[in-house]
Amino acid sequence: MNSKATHSSLKGIAEEYANSVWNGKEIGIIDKLIDQDVLIHSLLGDFNGIIAMKEVVQAWLKAFPDLHVDNEIIIGEDDLVSIQWRANGTHNGEFKGRKPTGKLVAYSGVSVYRIKDGKIVEYWAYLDMQHLLSQIE
């Protein structure tokens, strides 16, 4: 892949997903942008399939219903897009066995998307989970 326009469109898919899901709470966008057999590598575990993707997203949004993510750096290379982001929200739902605390959290991380034929086929999420958990203890 050597087309600047193609890299732009791949970045657009990843950015649309990130903004729509995390900031817009639009779970339905998953059906549009995620492949049925997506591979997910998340700090909640490794999963496969669009239903698992929805469950992972819903777990985060249940724990942090006002979650807001700001994309800071977006890089596209071949079929991969990486987004460095910063997030904040309020811990108002159970998360990793911890009852809601009502505490504000702020953390940052990187998401990597593999995109094929206009769909996200593989997804990685990286963040310092210990830093996040220390804010809700």
Coordinates of C-alpha atoms in Angstrom, one line a residue:
M1 CA 0.0 0.0 0.0
N2 CA 1.6 3.3 -1.1
S3 CA -1.3 5.6 -1.5
K4 CA -1.6 8.6 0.8
A5 CA -5.4 8.6 0.2
T6 CA -5.5 4.9 1.3
H7 CA -3.6 5.6 4.5
S8 CA -6.0 8.5 5.1
S9 CA -9.0 6.3 4.7
L10 CA -7.6 3.7 7.0
K11 CA -6.9 6.3 9.6
G12 CA -10.5 7.6 9.1
I13 CA -11.9 4.2 9.8
A14 CA -9.9 3.8 13.1
E15 CA -10.7 7.4 14.1
E16 CA -14.4 7.0 13.4
Y17 CA -14.5 3.8 15.5
A18 CA -12.7 5.4 18.4
N19 CA -14.7 8.6 18.4
S20 CA -18.1 6.9 17.8
V21 CA -17.7 4.2 20.4
W22 CA -15.9 5.9 23.2
N23 CA -17.2 9.4 23.0
G24 CA -20.5 8.9 21.2
K25 CA -21.3 5.6 23.0
E26 CA -22.5 4.3 19.6
I27 CA -22.3 0.5 20.0
G28 CA -24.1 0.1 16.6
I29 CA -21.0 1.5 14.8
I30 CA -19.3 -1.8 15.7
D31 CA -21.5 -3.6 13.1
K32 CA -20.4 -1.1 10.4
L33 CA -16.7 -1.0 11.1
I34 CA -15.7 -4.3 12.8
D35 CA -15.2 -7.6 10.9
Q36 CA -17.4 -10.5 12.2
D37 CA -14.2 -12.5 13.0
V38 CA -12.2 -9.7 14.6
L39 CA -9.3 -10.7 16.8
I40 CA -9.2 -8.6 20.0
H41 CA -6.1 -8.2 22.2
S42 CA -7.2 -6.3 25.3
L43 CA -6.2 -5.9 28.9
L44 CA -9.5 -7.7 29.7
G45 CA -8.2 -10.7 27.7
D46 CA -7.9 -12.0 24.1
F47 CA -11.2 -12.5 22.3
N48 CA -12.5 -13.4 18.9
G49 CA -15.6 -12.1 17.1
I50 CA -17.9 -9.1 16.9
I51 CA -20.0 -10.1 19.9
A52 CA -16.9 -10.3 22.0
M53 CA -15.9 -6.8 20.8
K54 CA -19.3 -5.4 21.9
E55 CA -18.9 -7.1 25.3
V56 CA -15.4 -5.6 25.8
V57 CA -16.7 -2.1 24.9
Q58 CA -19.8 -2.5 27.0
A59 CA -17.7 -3.6 30.0
W60 CA -15.6 -0.4 29.8
L61 CA -18.6 1.8 29.2
K62 CA -20.5 0.2 32.1
A63 CA -17.6 0.9 34.4
F64 CA -16.9 4.4 33.1
P65 CA -20.2 5.6 31.5
D66 CA -18.9 9.2 31.0
L67 CA -15.7 8.0 29.4
H68 CA -14.1 10.5 27.0
V69 CA -11.2 9.9 24.8
D70 CA -9.0 12.4 23.0
N71 CA -6.9 11.1 20.1
E72 CA -3.5 12.7 20.2
I73 CA -1.4 11.0 17.5
I74 CA -2.7 8.9 14.6
I75 CA -0.2 6.9 12.4
G76 CA -1.0 4.7 9.5
E77 CA 1.4 2.2 7.9
D78 CA 0.4 -0.5 5.4
D79 CA -2.8 -2.0 6.9
L80 CA -2.2 -0.8 10.4
V81 CA -3.3 2.3 12.2
S82 CA -2.1 3.3 15.7
I83 CA -3.8 5.9 17.8
Q84 CA -2.2 7.3 20.9
W85 CA -5.0 8.7 23.2
R86 CA -5.8 10.1 26.5
A87 CA -9.0 9.1 28.4
N88 CA -10.9 10.3 31.5
G89 CA -14.1 9.3 33.1
T90 CA -15.8 8.4 36.4
H91 CA -15.8 5.0 37.9
N92 CA -19.5 4.4 38.3
G93 CA -19.7 0.7 37.5
E94 CA -17.9 -2.5 38.5
F95 CA -14.5 -2.9 36.8
K96 CA -12.1 -5.9 37.2
G97 CA -13.9 -6.9 40.4
R98 CA -13.9 -3.4 41.9
K99 CA -17.1 -1.9 43.0
P100 CA -18.0 1.6 41.8
T101 CA -16.1 4.4 43.7
G102 CA -17.4 7.5 41.9
K103 CA -13.7 8.5 41.5
L104 CA -12.5 10.4 38.5
V105 CA -9.8 8.5 36.5
A106 CA -7.3 9.7 33.8
Y107 CA -5.1 7.5 31.8
S108 CA -3.5 7.2 28.4
G109 CA -2.7 4.4 26.0
V110 CA -2.3 3.2 22.5
S111 CA -4.8 1.3 20.3
V112 CA -3.6 -0.5 17.1
Y113 CA -6.0 -1.5 14.4
R114 CA -5.5 -3.9 11.4
I115 CA -7.9 -2.9 8.7
K116 CA -8.8 -5.0 5.6
D117 CA -11.5 -4.2 3.1
G118 CA -12.8 -1.3 5.1
K119 CA -13.3 -3.3 8.3
I120 CA -11.2 -3.6 11.5
V121 CA -10.0 -7.2 11.5
E122 CA -7.6 -7.1 14.5
Y123 CA -7.4 -4.7 17.5
W124 CA -4.9 -4.2 20.2
A125 CA -5.2 -2.0 23.3
Y126 CA -2.3 -1.0 25.5
L127 CA -2.5 1.0 28.7
D128 CA -1.0 1.0 32.2
M129 CA -3.7 -1.0 34.0
Q130 CA -2.0 -0.7 37.4
H131 CA -2.1 3.1 37.0
L132 CA -5.8 3.0 36.2
L133 CA -6.6 0.5 39.1
S134 CA -4.6 2.6 41.6
Q135 CA -7.0 5.5 40.9
I136 CA -10.1 3.5 41.9
E137 CA -8.8 1.8 45.1

